[in-house]
Coordinates of N, CA and C in Angstrom, one line a residue:
G1 N 0.9 -1.3 0.2 CA 0.0 0.2 0.1 C 1.5 1.0 -0.2
S2 N 0.0 2.1 0.0 CA 1.0 3.4 -0.5 C 1.3 3.9 1.3
I3 N 1.9 5.0 1.6 CA 2.2 5.7 3.0 C 1.6 7.0 2.7
M4 N 1.0 6.6 3.8 CA -0.5 8.0 4.3 C 0.7 8.8 4.9
K5 N 0.9 8.5 5.8 CA 2.0 9.6 6.8 C 3.0 9.3 7.4
S6 N 3.7 9.2 7.5 CA 5.3 9.7 8.3 C 5.5 10.7 9.5
I7 N 5.8 9.5 10.6 CA 6.1 10.1 12.2 C 7.3 9.8 11.8
R8 N 8.7 10.1 12.2 CA 9.4 9.6 13.0 C 9.7 9.8 14.0
I9 N 10.5 8.3 14.4 CA 10.5 7.9 16.1 C 11.2 6.8 16.4
E10 N 12.1 7.1 17.6 CA 13.1 6.8 17.6 C 13.3 5.3 18.6
Q11 N 14.4 4.7 18.4 CA 14.5 3.4 18.9 C 14.1 3.7 20.8
G12 N 13.8 3.3 21.1 CA 13.5 3.5 22.9 C 12.2 4.2 23.0
E13 N 11.1 4.4 21.4 CA 10.8 5.6 22.2 C 9.3 4.8 22.3
S14 N 8.5 5.3 23.2 CA 7.2 4.8 23.1 C 6.2 5.9 22.5
F15 N 5.2 4.8 22.2 CA 3.8 4.9 21.6 C 2.6 4.6 22.3
T16 N 1.2 5.6 22.2 CA 0.2 4.9 22.4 C -0.9 4.8 21.5
V17 N -1.6 3.4 21.3 CA -2.4 3.7 20.2 C -3.8 3.5 21.2
K18 N -5.2 4.3 20.9 CA -6.6 4.7 22.2 C -7.2 4.2 21.2
F19 N -8.6 3.5 21.5 CA -9.7 3.6 20.5 C -10.9 2.9 21.8
I20 N -12.1 2.8 21.1 CA -13.5 2.6 22.0 C -13.4 1.3 21.7
H21 N -14.2 -0.3 22.4 CA -13.9 -0.7 21.8 C -15.3 -0.9 21.0
S22 N -15.8 -1.9 19.9 CA -16.7 -1.6 19.0 C -18.3 -2.4 19.7
V23 N -18.0 -3.2 20.6 CA -18.8 -4.0 21.3 C -18.9 -3.7 22.6
E24 N -18.6 -3.3 23.0 CA -18.4 -2.8 24.5 C -18.2 -1.7 25.3
K25 N -18.1 -0.7 24.1 CA -18.1 0.2 23.9 C -17.2 1.2 25.0
A26 N -16.2 0.8 25.0 CA -15.0 0.3 26.5 C -14.1 1.0 26.2
P27 N -13.2 2.1 26.7 CA -11.7 2.3 25.8 C -10.7 1.9 26.5
I28 N -10.0 1.2 25.9 CA -8.8 0.6 25.0 C -7.5 1.1 25.5
F29 N -6.3 1.2 25.5 CA -5.1 1.8 25.3 C -3.5 1.1 25.2
E30 N -3.2 0.5 23.6 CA -2.2 -0.2 23.9 C -1.2 0.8 23.8
F31 N 0.2 0.1 24.4 CA 1.2 0.6 24.9 C 3.0 0.1 24.1
F32 N 3.3 0.8 23.2 CA 4.2 0.3 22.2 C 5.2 0.7 22.6
Y33 N 6.5 0.1 22.1 CA 7.8 0.9 22.1 C 8.7 0.4 20.8
V34 N 9.6 1.2 20.0 CA 10.5 0.6 19.3 C 12.1 -0.1 20.2
D35 N 12.0 -1.0 20.1 CA 13.2 -1.5 19.9 C 14.7 -1.5 19.6
H36 N 15.9 -1.5 19.9 CA 16.8 -1.5 19.4 C 17.0 -2.3 17.8
K37 N 16.4 -3.5 17.5 CA 16.1 -3.8 15.8 C 15.4 -2.8 15.1
G38 N 14.5 -1.8 15.6 CA 13.5 -1.3 14.4 C 12.0 -2.0 14.5
R39 N 11.8 -3.0 16.3 CA 11.0 -3.9 15.6 C 9.3 -3.0 16.7
I40 N 8.6 -3.6 16.1 CA 7.2 -2.2 17.2 C 7.2 -3.5 18.4
I41 N 7.2 -3.2 19.6 CA 7.1 -4.0 20.9 C 5.4 -3.9 21.7
L42 N 4.8 -4.8 21.9 CA 4.0 -4.6 22.5 C 3.8 -4.5 23.9
K43 N 3.9 -3.4 24.8 CA 5.1 -3.5 26.7 C 2.5 -3.8 27.0
E44 N 2.4 -3.2 27.4 CA 0.9 -2.9 27.9 C -0.5 -2.5 27.5
V45 N -1.4 -3.4 28.1 CA -2.4 -3.2 27.6 C -3.5 -2.3 28.9
K46 N -3.8 -1.2 28.7 CA -5.5 -1.2 29.8 C -6.6 -0.9 29.4
F47 N -7.8 -1.4 30.0 CA -8.9 -1.2 29.9 C -9.6 -1.6 30.8
K48 N -10.7 -1.2 30.5 CA -12.0 -0.9 31.3 C -12.6 -1.7 31.8
K49 N -13.0 -2.5 30.7 CA -14.1 -3.9 31.0 C -13.4 -5.5 30.4
I50 N -13.9 -6.1 31.3 CA -13.0 -7.3 31.1 C -12.9 -8.3 29.2
G51 N -14.9 -8.4 29.2 CA -15.0 -8.8 28.3 C -14.6 -7.7 26.7
V52 N -13.2 -6.9 26.7 CA -12.6 -6.9 25.7 C -12.0 -7.8 24.6
G53 N -12.0 -8.7 25.4 CA -11.3 -9.9 24.4 C -10.1 -10.0 25.6
Y54 N -9.2 -8.5 25.7 CA -7.9 -9.4 26.3 C -8.1 -10.4 27.8
G55 N -9.3 -10.1 28.4 CA -9.7 -10.8 29.9 C -9.4 -12.7 29.7
R56 N -9.4 -12.9 28.6 CA -9.4 -14.3 28.5 C -8.1 -15.0 28.9
Y57 N -7.0 -13.7 28.5 CA -5.7 -14.0 28.6 C -4.8 -12.8 30.0
L58 N -6.1 -12.9 31.2 CA -5.7 -12.0 31.8 C -4.6 -12.9 32.9
P59 N -5.7 -14.0 33.4 CA -5.1 -14.9 34.7 C -3.2 -16.2 33.7
T60 N -3.4 -16.2 32.9 CA -2.3 -17.1 32.2 C -1.2 -16.5 31.7
L61 N -1.5 -15.7 30.2 CA -0.3 -15.2 29.8 C 0.6 -14.3 30.5
Y62 N 0.0 -13.4 30.6 CA 0.4 -12.2 31.4 C 0.3 -11.3 32.7
P63 N 1.6 -10.9 33.2 CA 0.9 -10.2 35.0 C -0.1 -9.5 34.4
S64 N -0.8 -9.6 35.8 CA -2.0 -8.6 35.6 C -2.4 -8.3 37.3
E65 N -3.1 -6.7 36.8 CA -3.6 -5.8 38.0 C -4.7 -5.6 37.8
Q66 N -5.5 -5.0 38.5 CA -6.5 -4.0 38.8 C -6.4 -3.1 39.0
R67 N -6.1 -1.8 39.2 CA -6.2 -0.2 39.7 C -6.9 0.8 38.9
N68 N -7.5 2.0 40.5 CA -7.8 2.8 40.2 C -9.6 2.4 39.1
G69 N -9.7 1.2 38.5 CA -11.2 0.8 37.4 C -10.7 0.4 36.8
W70 N -9.0 0.0 35.8 CA -8.6 -0.1 35.4 C -8.1 -1.7 35.3
Y71 N -8.5 -2.6 34.3 CA -7.4 -4.1 33.8 C -5.9 -3.4 33.8
Y72 N -5.3 -3.3 33.8 CA -3.9 -4.0 32.9 C -3.3 -5.2 32.5
M73 N -2.7 -5.9 31.8 CA -1.3 -6.5 30.7 C -0.6 -6.0 30.8
S74 N 0.7 -6.0 32.1 CA 2.3 -5.5 31.6 C 2.7 -6.7 31.4
N75 N 4.4 -5.9 31.5 CA 5.2 -6.8 30.9 C 4.5 -7.9 29.9
I76 N 4.5 -7.7 28.7 CA 4.0 -8.3 27.9 C 5.4 -8.1 26.6
N77 N 6.0 -6.9 26.1 CA 7.3 -7.2 25.6 C 7.3 -8.0 24.6
V78 N 6.2 -8.4 23.6 CA 6.6 -9.0 22.5 C 6.8 -8.1 21.3
P79 N 6.8 -8.6 20.0 CA 7.2 -7.8 18.5 C 5.9 -8.2 17.8
V80 N 5.2 -7.4 17.7 CA 4.5 -7.0 16.8 C 4.2 -6.5 15.8
T81 N 3.3 -7.0 14.7 CA 2.7 -6.5 13.3 C 1.7 -4.9 13.5
L82 N 1.0 -4.3 13.6 CA 0.1 -3.6 13.6 C -1.2 -3.5 12.4
A83 N -2.0 -3.4 12.2 CA -2.7 -3.3 11.5 C -4.5 -3.4 12.4
Y84 N -4.7 -1.8 11.4 CA -6.1 -1.9 12.5 C -7.2 -1.4 11.8
R85 N -8.3 -2.3 11.3 CA -9.6 -1.8 11.0 C -10.2 -1.0 11.4
V86 N -9.6 0.6 10.5 CA -10.5 1.4 11.2 C -11.6 1.9 11.8
G87 N -12.3 1.8 12.7 CA -14.1 2.2 13.1 C -14.8 3.1 12.8
Y88 N -16.0 3.4 13.2 CA -16.6 3.9 12.8 C -17.2 4.6 14.2
V89 N -17.0 3.5 15.5 CA -17.2 4.3 16.3 C -16.2 4.1 17.6
A90 N -14.8 3.1 16.4 CA -13.9 2.9 18.0 C -13.0 3.9 17.6
N91 N -13.0 5.0 17.3 CA -12.5 6.3 16.7 C -10.6 6.4 17.5
H92 N -9.8 5.3 16.7 CA -8.6 4.9 17.0 C -7.6 6.0 16.7
T93 N -7.0 6.1 17.6 CA -6.1 7.2 18.2 C -4.7 7.0 18.2
L94 N -3.3 7.4 17.4 CA -2.4 7.1 17.3 C -1.4 8.5 18.6
V95 N -1.4 8.4 20.0 CA -1.0 9.1 20.6 C 0.6 8.8 20.8
I96 N 1.5 10.5 20.1 CA 3.0 9.7 19.9 C 3.7 11.2 21.0
R97 N 4.3 11.4 21.4 CA 4.9 12.7 22.1 C 4.0 13.9 22.5
G98 N 2.7 13.7 23.1 CA 1.9 14.2 23.4 C 0.8 14.8 22.2
R99 N 1.4 14.4 21.4 CA -0.1 14.4 20.1 C -0.8 13.3 19.0
D100 N -2.6 13.3 19.6 CA -3.0 12.6 19.0 C -3.3 12.8 17.4
Y101 N -3.3 11.9 16.8 CA -3.6 11.5 15.4 C -4.5 10.8 15.2
S102 N -5.6 11.1 14.8 CA -7.1 10.0 14.4 C -6.6 9.6 13.1
F103 N -6.6 7.9 13.4 CA -6.3 7.2 12.2 C -7.0 7.6 11.2
S104 N -8.6 8.1 10.8 CA -9.4 9.0 10.1 C -8.8 10.0 9.5
E105 N -7.9 10.3 9.7 CA -6.7 11.3 9.2 C -6.5 10.6 7.7
F106 N -6.1 10.0 8.4 CA -5.1 8.8 6.9 C -6.0 8.4 6.1
V107 N -7.2 7.3 6.6 CA -8.1 6.7 6.0 C -9.4 6.9 6.4
P108 N -10.1 6.5 5.4 CA -11.5 6.5 6.2 C -11.7 5.5 6.9
P109 N -12.7 5.7 8.0 CA -13.7 4.1 8.5 C -13.4 2.9 7.1
G110 N -13.7 1.9 7.9 CA -13.7 0.8 7.2 C -12.7 0.1 6.8
D111 N -11.3 1.0 6.6 CA -10.5 0.8 5.2 C -8.7 0.3 6.7
L112 N -8.4 -0.2 6.4 CA -7.5 -1.6 6.8 C -6.0 0.0 7.2
L113 N -5.9 0.0 8.2 CA -4.4 1.0 8.4 C -3.3 0.4 9.0
K114 N -2.2 0.3 9.0 CA -0.8 -0.6 9.1 C -0.3 0.1 9.6
I115 N 0.7 -0.1 10.6 CA 1.6 0.6 11.9 C 3.2 0.4 11.6
V116 N 4.6 1.2 10.6 CA 5.5 0.4 10.5 C 6.4 1.1 10.5
C117 N 7.5 0.3 11.4 CA 8.8 1.0 11.1 C 9.7 0.8 9.7
A118 N 10.3 1.7 9.7 CA 11.0 1.6 8.6 C 12.5 2.6 8.8
R119 N 13.1 2.2 8.1 CA 14.7 2.6 8.2 C 14.8 3.4 7.0
D120 N 15.8 4.3 7.4 CA 16.1 5.7 6.8 C 17.5 4.7 5.4

């Protein structure tokens, strides 16, 4: 596909993808960083409702806890490929360096958006 937007991110730098779950209508925050090999690493997920799909993994795969009304899956630290079907309700948003970028700025709802790391 074509490049819709390019945002420079350095190794070790973090970013977040936040959205509203389409069924539960509850917020989800996915926290990532770029490792020394230029891979996107999922570090942690924060969500309000256990039914959002992450809940089934809480007891077995990743350390988890509940704080201040939020569930956290922490210390995940696995490389991921990021591809999101941009939702009509979800309002997918990339947060980097304190700035929000709505996915719908790049592609219309219903389209696929991929986030990749590219070397210069």
